[in-house]
Structure formats: C-alpha cells, structure tokens
Amino acid sequence: MPLGANKVALYGASADTGSAVLLSTATASSSASISFTLPTAYKQVKFGFYELNPATDNVQFQFQTSIDGGSNYNVTLTSTFFTAWHNENDSNQALSYTTASDQAQGTSYQTLFWSLGGDADECGGGELQLFNPASTTYVKHYTSRMSGMGDSPMAMDLFSAGYFNDASNDLTNISFKMSSGNIATGTIKMWGIK
Amino acid sequence: MSDWKLLNTSTASGASSVEFTDLTGYKIFKFVFIDVNPATDSTNFQMEGSTGSFGVTKTTTAFSAYHYESDSGAALGYEAGHDLAQSTSPQPLSGSVGNGADECAAGELHLFNPSSTTYVKNFYSKLNLYGSDNHTGNWFIAGYFNTTSAVSAVRFSMSSGNMDAVIKQYGLVAS
C-alpha cells in the first residue's frame, strides 16, 4: 500500500519562506540574444518575459539550450505548439495546433511566440519552466505559455512544451533571441524554485 | 511568484503511490512533479482525493497536444478517454508515459481551497511527458471534486505499477 516510507508526513505550513529565488535579470537593449548560465541547485527553473519588443516586425521569439557551456545552442528536442488568437477587427479567431512552430528531433531554436508585433506599442510576455535541467538521467522537459500582441494586429495565447532529448548531459546554458533582428526592448528574469 | 511556500518534498523510489495528507492552512496548493518515471511502460500518472477515504466523485476535462519524434503525427485535441463524468475513479493527469531509463513526465497541479465545506473543489494541471512510443505530449486536465466535504488528502500514482518521482507541495495565500 502507499504508506510507509513514501507517505508524506505533513505538519502544516511551517515553512514561511518563498520558494522562488531570483537568480538573474537581463534587460534587452537592441540585443541580438540574451543568455543565462543555468543553475545546478534547483530542480525547477522559471523564466519570466516582460514587454518583449522585437526590432523587426512579425518575428518569432525563440530559445535553445547548450550542453557545452554556451559554445553551441543546438540540443535535440521534440516539441508541441498550439495557439489561440483573435484579430482586432474580429475577422479571424481560432484555437489550433501550430505545425510550423514545433520540432521533431530538431536542433533549431524553439519558438515560444510567433508573429510577434514590432510596432512601438506591441510586445509579448509569459513564462517558461524547465524541469531538472541538471539531470544526467532523464530527458529535460519544458513548458511555456506566452501572450501578447501579434502582428496583424491580434491577441495571441501561445503554448509550447516538449523535451530536450539528451539524458546524459546536463543543460548548462539557455539562450533567447528573435528569429530575425534584435530584441529591441524587454526584460527576462530567471528564478530557481526550491 | 515568491509567495509560493514550499511545504513538502517527497522523493519516491519504486513507490506504489505518494500521499500528501495535510491540505489545510492555504487556499491554493500546487504540486510539482519532476522526473516521474514509471516501472511499467505506457501507464498514466494519476491523482485521487480523499474526504476520509479515497474515491471522491469528479467531473473533469482533458485535452492534449502531441508530436512524434519521427514527425509522423502532431495534433491538438480533446481526450475523451481521460476525462471523468461523476466518476470516483482516479483522474489521469497524463497519457501513456514511457518507462525507458531516460523517459519521464513533469508538470504541476493546482488545487483550490480543498478545506472548503461550502463549495466543490476545483483543480487544474499541466504535464509534459515522454510517451512510450517516442512522442512528446502536453496534457491539460481540469475539473472539480464534486463534494462539499473537505478534501483532506491527495494521492498520486501510476495507473499500473510503481514509480520513481520527486513531488513537491506548495501553498499560496494563507487562510
């Protein structure tokens, strides 16, 4: 039965410290990319994206990871992607799988936001969660949800998830960029979750 | 984000299930699942609640997005085989997880005000898995325990066989 060594004996909400530790904040200013060294002490690492505005209109905001200290960002991954969107002029709205933004054992940068608007008031935000990136036993899962103002213009709600299909090597670094052009402005924060 | 309080961490090794038996003191609980690796191939990671005994009536929704490593298929759709309609069965939180040495699932579950004796208890979850047939699956489950009794415990297990996993419990908003 499920008890014994695997039953969690709980004693109420005695731990009164926050579980998230802010590890790093990067502010983009016409940046070609933003990268972070991944922590090894946390089984969950979260990234928050705030007011990401691309220099080039209608581009994808993307990420990849490295297993060699940031020399190469090309870890094999398989991913899913789906999107809900609605045009401001009410001409189109849908929820659908987005084949163009997934990967099957690909090594390219993974899209988190497609068709991001680059006008002065347009931006996107959201979060990305990495599970146990320091594992040398299992594949490394991620989940993300972004929202913002897409080119057209339209409201967008974007979901991606998948795994880095490398069980042997820990993920050492992570890189974010636009598919074309710079990140004009925006902030990315990295937390380690206890 | 910093208001989540880590309450407990359970590291399961060859466990038939993991229970969390205190759902008081917070109005929202979050459970995070890391490196869930089943002993039996192609089994679902699942959840059950207790109001004194497990088997609380639930009504739920389920949908997923999947994509094969071979690129042979990818889609988003409702998962009628994984939802419940006034059922006391365990609620799957995922589809079929692979049991290969490097295969696992990860994700989280939010449970709202389980101590309420007025309302049903809502929950939603999001997990990503490495499927037994080499695909990634992003699973979304939501629903409610259809009881006005307090849900006092939750239990996580595979639909068959044992599991390795790290499961963390957090609380938000002191009641």
mmCIF file of C-alpha atoms in Angstrom:
data_model
loop_
_atom_site.group_PDB
_atom_site.id
_atom_site.type_symbol
_atom_site.label_atom_id
_atom_site.label_comp_id
_atom_site.label_asym_id
_atom_site.label_seq_id
_atom_site.Cartn_x
_atom_site.Cartn_y
_atom_site.Cartn_z
ATOM 1 C CA MET A 1 0.000 0.000 0.000
ATOM 2 C CA PRO A 2 1.056 3.576 -0.470
ATOM 3 C CA LEU A 3 2.047 4.440 3.049
ATOM 4 C CA GLY A 4 5.261 3.712 4.871
ATOM 5 C CA ALA A 5 8.402 5.306 3.546
ATOM 6 C CA ASN A 6 6.556 7.093 0.784
ATOM 7 C CA LYS A 7 3.822 8.671 2.836
ATOM 8 C CA VAL A 8 4.487 12.316 3.360
ATOM 9 C CA ALA A 9 4.072 13.241 6.987
ATOM 10 C CA LEU A 10 2.913 16.816 6.984
ATOM 11 C CA TYR A 11 2.971 19.230 9.844
ATOM 12 C CA GLY A 12 1.215 22.244 8.456
ATOM 13 C CA ALA A 13 2.511 25.326 6.728
ATOM 14 C CA SER A 14 5.514 25.859 8.918
ATOM 15 C CA ALA A 15 7.911 26.814 6.122
ATOM 16 C CA ASP A 16 7.362 30.517 5.746
ATOM 17 C CA THR A 17 9.920 31.432 3.134
ATOM 18 C CA GLY A 18 9.233 31.997 -0.523
ATOM 19 C CA SER A 19 10.115 29.116 -2.791
ATOM 20 C CA ALA A 20 11.346 31.200 -5.719
ATOM 21 C CA VAL A 21 14.835 32.677 -5.698
ATOM 22 C CA LEU A 22 15.506 35.391 -8.253
ATOM 23 C CA LEU A 23 18.830 34.432 -9.801
ATOM 24 C CA SER A 24 19.267 36.879 -12.632
ATOM 25 C CA THR A 25 17.613 39.722 -14.526
ATOM 26 C CA ALA A 26 18.555 40.711 -18.065
ATOM 27 C CA THR A 27 17.284 43.834 -19.768
ATOM 28 C CA ALA A 28 17.403 43.877 -23.551
ATOM 29 C CA SER A 29 18.536 46.952 -25.414
ATOM 30 C CA SER A 30 18.803 46.151 -29.098
ATOM 31 C CA SER A 31 20.238 42.792 -28.081
ATOM 32 C CA ALA A 32 20.945 40.056 -30.585
ATOM 33 C CA SER A 33 20.369 37.466 -27.870
ATOM 34 C CA ILE A 34 20.178 37.031 -24.118
ATOM 35 C CA SER A 35 21.726 34.033 -22.418
ATOM 36 C CA PHE A 36 21.888 32.679 -18.893
ATOM 37 C CA THR A 37 24.012 30.085 -17.165
ATOM 38 C CA LEU A 38 21.600 27.532 -15.758
ATOM 39 C CA PRO A 39 21.808 26.767 -12.047
ATOM 40 C CA THR A 40 22.540 23.237 -10.898
ATOM 41 C CA ALA A 41 20.983 23.516 -7.470
ATOM 42 C CA TYR A 42 17.332 23.688 -8.500
ATOM 43 C CA LYS A 43 15.029 21.046 -9.977
ATOM 44 C CA GLN A 44 12.813 23.776 -11.386
ATOM 45 C CA VAL A 45 13.989 26.873 -13.211
ATOM 46 C CA LYS A 46 11.498 29.516 -14.343
ATOM 47 C CA PHE A 47 11.900 32.390 -16.744
ATOM 48 C CA GLY A 48 9.595 35.381 -16.862
ATOM 49 C CA PHE A 49 9.357 37.510 -20.005
ATOM 50 C CA TYR A 50 8.195 41.098 -19.787
ATOM 51 C CA GLU A 51 7.401 43.534 -22.588
ATOM 52 C CA LEU A 52 9.459 41.830 -25.267
ATOM 53 C CA ASN A 53 9.504 44.072 -28.299
ATOM 54 C CA PRO A 54 11.357 42.947 -31.435
ATOM 55 C CA ALA A 55 13.272 45.315 -33.663
ATOM 56 C CA THR A 56 11.834 43.528 -36.686
ATOM 57 C CA ASP A 57 8.096 43.144 -37.183
ATOM 58 C CA ASN A 58 6.424 39.730 -37.386
ATOM 59 C CA VAL A 59 9.181 37.555 -35.970
ATOM 60 C CA GLN A 60 9.394 34.582 -33.625
ATOM 61 C CA PHE A 61 10.724 34.779 -30.076
ATOM 62 C CA GLN A 62 12.768 31.622 -29.559
ATOM 63 C CA PHE A 63 15.057 29.715 -27.182
ATOM 64 C CA GLN A 64 17.610 26.920 -27.200
ATOM 65 C CA THR A 65 19.908 25.314 -24.646
ATOM 66 C CA SER A 66 23.531 24.258 -24.518
ATOM 67 C CA ILE A 67 25.346 21.282 -23.036
ATOM 68 C CA ASP A 68 28.827 22.732 -23.560
ATOM 69 C CA GLY A 69 28.896 25.907 -21.533
ATOM 70 C CA GLY A 70 27.264 28.040 -24.188
ATOM 71 C CA SER A 71 29.586 27.273 -27.087
ATOM 72 C CA ASN A 72 26.727 25.713 -29.042
ATOM 73 C CA TYR A 73 22.980 26.053 -28.702
ATOM 74 C CA ASN A 74 21.695 23.006 -30.556
ATOM 75 C CA VAL A 75 20.354 20.345 -28.202
ATOM 76 C CA THR A 76 17.979 17.855 -29.867
ATOM 77 C CA LEU A 77 14.367 18.440 -28.913
ATOM 78 C CA THR A 78 10.856 17.298 -29.729
ATOM 79 C CA SER A 79 8.061 19.763 -29.029
ATOM 80 C CA THR A 80 4.408 20.694 -29.453
ATOM 81 C CA PHE A 81 2.850 24.070 -30.112
ATOM 82 C CA PHE A 82 -0.696 25.382 -30.147
ATOM 83 C CA THR A 83 -2.173 28.843 -30.251
ATOM 84 C CA ALA A 84 -5.376 30.737 -29.648
ATOM 85 C CA TRP A 85 -5.664 34.036 -31.458
ATOM 86 C CA HIS A 86 -8.194 36.737 -32.283
ATOM 87 C CA ASN A 87 -7.776 39.638 -34.680
ATOM 88 C CA GLU A 88 -8.647 43.146 -33.532
ATOM 89 C CA ASN A 89 -11.018 43.554 -36.480
ATOM 90 C CA ASP A 90 -12.833 40.360 -35.427
ATOM 91 C CA SER A 91 -12.121 38.793 -38.824
ATOM 92 C CA ASN A 92 -10.424 35.696 -37.523
ATOM 93 C CA GLN A 93 -10.125 33.728 -34.315
ATOM 94 C CA ALA A 94 -9.168 30.137 -33.641
ATOM 95 C CA LEU A 95 -7.541 27.564 -31.422
ATOM 96 C CA SER A 96 -5.282 25.227 -33.343
ATOM 97 C CA TYR A 97 -2.112 23.215 -33.421
ATOM 98 C CA THR A 98 0.741 25.201 -34.967
ATOM 99 C CA THR A 99 2.809 22.777 -37.029
ATOM 100 C CA ALA A 100 5.225 25.446 -38.206
ATOM 101 C CA SER A 101 6.383 26.062 -34.644
ATOM 102 C CA ASP A 102 7.010 22.522 -33.381
ATOM 103 C CA GLN A 103 10.091 20.346 -33.804
ATOM 104 C CA ALA A 104 10.690 16.603 -34.220
ATOM 105 C CA GLN A 105 14.184 15.790 -33.026
ATOM 106 C CA GLY A 106 15.269 19.192 -34.245
ATOM 107 C CA THR A 107 18.242 21.212 -33.092
ATOM 108 C CA SER A 108 16.940 24.638 -34.079
ATOM 109 C CA TYR A 109 15.853 27.358 -31.707
ATOM 110 C CA GLN A 110 12.345 26.560 -30.394
ATOM 111 C CA THR A 111 9.649 29.157 -30.968
ATOM 112 C CA LEU A 112 7.799 30.452 -27.919
ATOM 113 C CA PHE A 113 5.926 33.290 -29.675
ATOM 114 C CA TRP A 114 5.291 33.515 -33.401
ATOM 115 C CA SER A 115 4.282 36.601 -35.344
ATOM 116 C CA LEU A 116 5.293 38.972 -32.591
ATOM 117 C CA GLY A 117 4.486 42.539 -33.478
ATOM 118 C CA GLY A 118 7.298 45.049 -33.577
ATOM 119 C CA ASP A 119 5.461 48.354 -33.536
ATOM 120 C CA ALA A 120 6.297 50.751 -30.735
ATOM 121 C CA ASP A 121 3.397 49.670 -28.516
ATOM 122 C CA GLU A 122 3.448 45.950 -29.355
ATOM 123 C CA CYS A 123 5.033 43.351 -27.110
ATOM 124 C CA GLY A 124 4.715 39.866 -25.675
ATOM 125 C CA GLY A 125 5.267 38.255 -22.307
ATOM 126 C CA GLY A 126 4.915 34.985 -20.493
ATOM 127 C CA GLU A 127 6.897 32.303 -18.784
ATOM 128 C CA LEU A 128 8.960 29.199 -19.417
ATOM 129 C CA GLN A 129 9.554 26.404 -16.943
ATOM 130 C CA LEU A 130 12.437 23.935 -17.166
ATOM 131 C CA PHE A 131 12.311 20.737 -15.148
ATOM 132 C CA ASN A 132 15.548 19.420 -13.661
ATOM 133 C CA PRO A 133 17.888 20.796 -16.336
ATOM 134 C CA ALA A 134 20.876 19.400 -14.420
ATOM 135 C CA SER A 135 19.672 15.807 -14.737
ATOM 136 C CA THR A 136 22.086 13.318 -16.240
ATOM 137 C CA THR A 137 19.475 10.544 -16.088
ATOM 138 C CA TYR A 138 16.337 11.800 -17.803
ATOM 139 C CA VAL A 139 15.295 13.916 -20.752
ATOM 140 C CA LYS A 140 14.637 17.501 -19.751
ATOM 141 C CA HIS A 141 11.047 18.753 -20.064
ATOM 142 C CA TYR A 142 9.911 22.337 -20.561
ATOM 143 C CA THR A 143 6.520 24.040 -20.673
ATOM 144 C CA SER A 144 5.728 27.594 -21.703
ATOM 145 C CA ARG A 145 2.839 29.970 -22.100
ATOM 146 C CA MET A 146 3.133 33.359 -23.747
ATOM 147 C CA SER A 147 0.618 36.046 -24.557
ATOM 148 C CA GLY A 148 0.754 39.332 -26.339
ATOM 149 C CA MET A 149 0.041 41.396 -29.377
ATOM 150 C CA GLY A 150 0.796 39.673 -32.617
ATOM 151 C CA ASP A 151 1.366 41.217 -35.959
ATOM 152 C CA SER A 152 -1.952 41.824 -37.834
ATOM 153 C CA PRO A 153 -2.745 43.015 -35.052
ATOM 154 C CA MET A 154 -4.223 40.323 -32.854
ATOM 155 C CA ALA A 155 -4.324 38.930 -29.334
ATOM 156 C CA MET A 156 -2.371 35.704 -29.001
ATOM 157 C CA ASP A 157 -2.123 32.962 -26.352
ATOM 158 C CA LEU A 158 0.659 30.518 -27.181
ATOM 159 C CA PHE A 159 1.527 27.163 -25.587
ATOM 160 C CA SER A 160 4.636 25.113 -26.195
ATOM 161 C CA ALA A 161 6.067 22.093 -24.416
ATOM 162 C CA GLY A 162 8.495 19.315 -25.103
ATOM 163 C CA TYR A 163 11.741 17.740 -24.030
ATOM 164 C CA PHE A 164 15.409 18.095 -24.735
ATOM 165 C CA ASN A 165 16.208 14.550 -25.771
ATOM 166 C CA ASP A 166 19.589 14.277 -24.108
ATOM 167 C CA ALA A 167 19.520 12.294 -20.904
ATOM 168 C CA SER A 168 23.273 12.055 -20.393
ATOM 169 C CA ASN A 169 24.257 15.697 -20.355
ATOM 170 C CA ASP A 170 23.014 18.472 -18.132
ATOM 171 C CA LEU A 171 21.793 21.663 -19.746
ATOM 172 C CA THR A 172 24.378 24.286 -18.898
ATOM 173 C CA ASN A 173 23.073 27.428 -20.603
ATOM 174 C CA ILE A 174 19.998 28.866 -22.240
ATOM 175 C CA SER A 175 19.700 31.465 -24.988
ATOM 176 C CA PHE A 176 16.782 33.634 -26.129
ATOM 177 C CA LYS A 177 16.571 35.566 -29.373
ATOM 178 C CA MET A 178 14.282 36.716 -32.145
ATOM 179 C CA SER A 179 14.167 34.698 -35.375
ATOM 180 C CA SER A 180 15.354 37.825 -37.178
ATOM 181 C CA GLY A 181 16.755 41.059 -35.876
ATOM 182 C CA ASN A 182 17.369 42.164 -32.329
ATOM 183 C CA ILE A 183 15.339 42.176 -29.157
ATOM 184 C CA ALA A 184 14.698 45.901 -29.091
ATOM 185 C CA THR A 185 13.494 46.054 -25.501
ATOM 186 C CA GLY A 186 12.318 43.685 -22.838
ATOM 187 C CA THR A 187 13.234 42.042 -19.566
ATOM 188 C CA ILE A 188 13.907 38.379 -18.827
ATOM 189 C CA LYS A 189 14.133 37.105 -15.263
ATOM 190 C CA MET A 190 15.384 33.706 -14.119
ATOM 191 C CA TRP A 191 14.292 32.063 -10.882
ATOM 192 C CA GLY A 192 15.358 28.898 -9.188
ATOM 193 C CA ILE A 193 12.466 27.179 -7.471
ATOM 194 C CA LYS A 194 13.164 25.319 -4.241
ATOM 195 C CA MET B 1 5.951 34.036 -7.651
ATOM 196 C CA SER B 2 7.729 34.384 -4.353
ATOM 197 C CA ASP B 3 4.543 33.865 -2.375
ATOM 198 C CA TRP B 4 4.524 30.115 -3.019
ATOM 199 C CA LYS B 5 5.719 28.351 0.112
ATOM 200 C CA LEU B 6 7.457 25.023 -0.202
ATOM 201 C CA LEU B 7 5.705 22.754 2.274
ATOM 202 C CA ASN B 8 6.981 19.288 1.484
ATOM 203 C CA THR B 9 9.169 17.331 -0.885
ATOM 204 C CA SER B 10 8.637 13.627 -1.429
ATOM 205 C CA THR B 11 11.189 11.546 -3.306
ATOM 206 C CA ALA B 12 9.614 8.297 -4.417
ATOM 207 C CA SER B 13 11.729 5.321 -5.436
ATOM 208 C CA GLY B 14 9.801 2.295 -6.591
ATOM 209 C CA ALA B 15 6.727 3.627 -4.805
ATOM 210 C CA SER B 16 3.184 2.489 -5.492
ATOM 211 C CA SER B 17 1.943 5.967 -4.644
ATOM 212 C CA VAL B 18 2.689 9.185 -2.798
ATOM 213 C CA GLU B 19 0.204 10.822 -0.450
ATOM 214 C CA PHE B 20 0.028 14.337 0.901
ATOM 215 C CA THR B 21 -2.122 14.290 3.997
ATOM 216 C CA ASP B 22 -2.358 17.914 5.099
ATOM 217 C CA LEU B 23 -4.323 20.234 2.829
ATOM 218 C CA THR B 24 -5.028 22.907 5.420
ATOM 219 C CA GLY B 25 -3.599 26.369 6.047
ATOM 220 C CA TYR B 26 -3.653 27.609 2.438
ATOM 221 C CA LYS B 27 -6.408 28.344 -0.053
ATOM 222 C CA ILE B 28 -4.360 27.242 -3.060
ATOM 223 C CA PHE B 29 -1.984 24.320 -3.226
ATOM 224 C CA LYS B 30 0.402 23.489 -6.008
ATOM 225 C CA PHE B 31 2.036 20.123 -6.566
ATOM 226 C CA VAL B 32 5.029 19.932 -8.887
ATOM 227 C CA PHE B 33 6.040 16.633 -10.471
ATOM 228 C CA ILE B 34 9.652 16.117 -11.541
ATOM 229 C CA ASP B 35 11.184 13.105 -13.286
ATOM 230 C CA VAL B 36 8.129 10.850 -12.974
ATOM 231 C CA ASN B 37 9.407 7.530 -14.299
ATOM 232 C CA PRO B 38 7.023 4.541 -14.195
ATOM 233 C CA ALA B 39 8.129 0.958 -13.645
ATOM 234 C CA THR B 40 5.503 -0.209 -16.144
ATOM 235 C CA ASP B 41 5.606 1.067 -19.695
ATOM 236 C CA SER B 42 2.742 3.073 -21.144
ATOM 237 C CA THR B 43 0.974 3.934 -17.907
ATOM 238 C CA ASN B 44 -0.823 7.102 -16.876
ATOM 239 C CA PHE B 45 0.246 9.313 -13.990
ATOM 240 C CA GLN B 46 -2.912 9.869 -11.966
ATOM 241 C CA MET B 47 -4.387 11.668 -8.979
ATOM 242 C CA GLU B 48 -7.049 10.907 -6.386
ATOM 243 C CA GLY B 49 -8.523 12.831 -3.473
ATOM 244 C CA SER B 50 -9.844 11.774 -0.102
ATOM 245 C CA THR B 51 -12.554 13.091 2.178
ATOM 246 C CA GLY B 52 -11.711 10.383 4.675
ATOM 247 C CA SER B 53 -11.460 7.679 2.061
ATOM 248 C CA PHE B 54 -10.191 7.878 -1.489
ATOM 249 C CA GLY B 55 -12.664 7.790 -4.338
ATOM 250 C CA VAL B 56 -14.226 11.254 -4.408
ATOM 251 C CA THR B 57 -16.672 11.949 -7.237
ATOM 252 C CA LYS B 58 -15.154 14.070 -10.012
ATOM 253 C CA THR B 59 -16.130 15.661 -13.299
ATOM 254 C CA THR B 60 -13.226 16.740 -15.485
ATOM 255 C CA THR B 61 -11.994 17.813 -18.896
ATOM 256 C CA ALA B 62 -8.874 16.633 -20.699
ATOM 257 C CA PHE B 63 -7.029 17.786 -23.787
ATOM 258 C CA SER B 64 -3.539 17.374 -25.116
ATOM 259 C CA ALA B 65 -1.094 18.296 -27.837
ATOM 260 C CA TYR B 66 1.288 15.615 -29.080
ATOM 261 C CA HIS B 67 4.108 15.313 -31.569
ATOM 262 C CA TYR B 68 6.113 12.243 -32.530
ATOM 263 C CA GLU B 69 9.887 12.272 -32.714
ATOM 264 C CA SER B 70 9.514 10.770 -36.189
ATOM 265 C CA ASP B 71 7.309 13.733 -37.162
ATOM 266 C CA SER B 72 4.689 11.157 -38.200
ATOM 267 C CA GLY B 73 1.916 12.905 -36.297
ATOM 268 C CA ALA B 74 1.130 16.056 -34.379
ATOM 269 C CA ALA B 75 -2.207 17.398 -33.189
ATOM 270 C CA LEU B 76 -4.213 19.168 -30.526
ATOM 271 C CA GLY B 77 -7.401 17.510 -29.356
ATOM 272 C CA TYR B 78 -9.853 16.641 -26.641
ATOM 273 C CA GLU B 79 -9.036 13.406 -24.808
ATOM 274 C CA ALA B 80 -12.378 11.734 -24.158
ATOM 275 C CA GLY B 81 -10.642 8.644 -22.814
ATOM 276 C CA HIS B 82 -9.057 10.622 -19.995
ATOM 277 C CA ASP B 83 -11.925 12.735 -18.673
ATOM 278 C CA LEU B 84 -14.418 11.769 -15.966
ATOM 279 C CA ALA B 85 -18.152 12.373 -15.567
ATOM 280 C CA GLN B 86 -19.223 11.982 -11.945
ATOM 281 C CA SER B 87 -16.744 9.187 -11.511
ATOM 282 C CA THR B 88 -14.902 8.033 -8.419
ATOM 283 C CA SER B 89 -12.006 6.640 -10.470
ATOM 284 C CA PRO B 90 -8.566 8.219 -10.232
ATOM 285 C CA GLN B 91 -8.057 11.154 -12.591
ATOM 286 C CA PRO B 92 -5.290 10.651 -15.166
ATOM 287 C CA LEU B 93 -3.014 13.683 -15.312
ATOM 288 C CA SER B 94 -1.198 12.366 -18.360
ATOM 289 C CA GLY B 95 -1.362 9.923 -21.196
ATOM 290 C CA SER B 96 0.973 6.962 -21.522
ATOM 291 C CA VAL B 97 4.377 7.680 -20.004
ATOM 292 C CA GLY B 98 7.350 5.649 -21.186
ATOM 293 C CA ASN B 99 9.362 3.609 -18.697
ATOM 294 C CA GLY B 100 12.698 3.775 -20.501
ATOM 295 C CA ALA B 101 15.650 4.695 -18.347
ATOM 296 C CA ASP B 102 15.656 8.255 -19.665
ATOM 297 C CA GLU B 103 11.867 8.656 -20.059
ATOM 298 C CA CYS B 104 9.699 10.605 -17.634
ATOM 299 C CA ALA B 105 6.942 13.171 -17.155
ATOM 300 C CA ALA B 106 6.971 16.560 -15.437
ATOM 301 C CA GLY B 107 4.396 19.201 -14.623
ATOM 302 C CA GLU B 108 2.164 20.674 -11.954
ATOM 303 C CA LEU B 109 -1.297 20.580 -10.409
ATOM 304 C CA HIS B 110 -3.181 23.435 -8.737
ATOM 305 C CA LEU B 111 -5.858 22.596 -6.165
ATOM 306 C CA PHE B 112 -8.162 25.336 -4.910
ATOM 307 C CA ASN B 113 -9.387 25.595 -1.313
ATOM 308 C CA PRO B 114 -9.605 21.873 -0.531
ATOM 309 C CA SER B 115 -10.716 22.685 3.019
ATOM 310 C CA SER B 116 -13.947 24.317 1.858
ATOM 311 C CA THR B 117 -17.104 22.840 3.273
ATOM 312 C CA THR B 118 -19.266 25.108 1.089
ATOM 313 C CA TYR B 119 -18.115 24.627 -2.484
ATOM 314 C CA VAL B 120 -16.867 21.947 -4.827
ATOM 315 C CA LYS B 121 -13.065 21.833 -5.084
ATOM 316 C CA ASN B 122 -11.583 22.865 -8.424
ATOM 317 C CA PHE B 123 -8.241 21.808 -9.809
ATOM 318 C CA TYR B 124 -6.223 22.049 -12.993
ATOM 319 C CA SER B 125 -2.980 20.515 -14.150
ATOM 320 C CA LYS B 126 -0.432 20.715 -16.930
ATOM 321 C CA LEU B 127 2.108 17.967 -17.586
ATOM 322 C CA ASN B 128 4.527 17.149 -20.333
ATOM 323 C CA LEU B 129 5.534 13.569 -20.962
ATOM 324 C CA TYR B 130 7.900 11.393 -22.927
ATOM 325 C CA GLY B 131 5.483 8.894 -24.411
ATOM 326 C CA SER B 132 6.070 5.188 -24.577
ATOM 327 C CA ASP B 133 6.050 5.388 -28.377
ATOM 328 C CA ASN B 134 8.552 8.234 -28.540
ATOM 329 C CA HIS B 135 6.381 11.317 -28.634
ATOM 330 C CA THR B 136 6.051 14.434 -26.538
ATOM 331 C CA GLY B 137 2.630 15.026 -25.005
ATOM 332 C CA ASN B 138 1.442 18.221 -23.334
ATOM 333 C CA TRP B 139 -1.562 17.334 -21.164
ATOM 334 C CA PHE B 140 -4.115 19.694 -19.634
ATOM 335 C CA ILE B 141 -6.647 18.439 -17.084
ATOM 336 C CA ALA B 142 -9.216 20.471 -15.157
ATOM 337 C CA GLY B 143 -12.281 19.740 -13.122
ATOM 338 C CA TYR B 144 -13.673 19.520 -9.635
ATOM 339 C CA PHE B 145 -14.143 17.182 -6.741
ATOM 340 C CA ASN B 146 -17.918 17.243 -6.534
ATOM 341 C CA THR B 147 -18.171 17.340 -2.791
ATOM 342 C CA THR B 148 -18.789 19.987 -0.145
ATOM 343 C CA SER B 149 -16.774 17.947 2.325
ATOM 344 C CA ALA B 150 -13.159 18.953 2.862
ATOM 345 C CA VAL B 151 -10.661 17.132 0.680
ATOM 346 C CA SER B 152 -8.107 16.168 3.291
ATOM 347 C CA ALA B 153 -5.531 14.270 1.223
ATOM 348 C CA VAL B 154 -4.384 13.659 -2.316
ATOM 349 C CA ARG B 155 -2.622 10.631 -3.707
ATOM 350 C CA PHE B 156 -0.503 10.318 -6.827
ATOM 351 C CA SER B 157 0.287 7.035 -8.556
ATOM 352 C CA MET B 158 0.658 5.328 -11.901
ATOM 353 C CA SER B 159 -2.338 3.550 -13.419
ATOM 354 C CA SER B 160 -0.347 0.349 -13.015
ATOM 355 C CA GLY B 161 2.902 -0.462 -11.244
ATOM 356 C CA ASN B 162 5.320 1.628 -9.236
ATOM 357 C CA MET B 163 7.161 4.850 -9.969
ATOM 358 C CA ASP B 164 10.164 6.987 -9.252
ATOM 359 C CA ALA B 165 9.402 10.681 -8.858
ATOM 360 C CA VAL B 166 10.067 13.866 -6.973
ATOM 361 C CA ILE B 167 6.853 15.592 -5.915
ATOM 362 C CA LYS B 168 6.802 18.974 -4.192
ATOM 363 C CA GLN B 169 3.879 20.579 -2.380
ATOM 364 C CA TYR B 170 3.497 24.361 -2.162
ATOM 365 C CA GLY B 171 0.918 26.606 -0.536
ATOM 366 C CA LEU B 172 -0.268 30.074 -1.554
ATOM 367 C CA VAL B 173 -2.443 32.610 0.271
ATOM 368 C CA ALA B 174 -2.662 31.794 3.951
ATOM 369 C CA SER B 175 -6.256 31.236 5.017
#
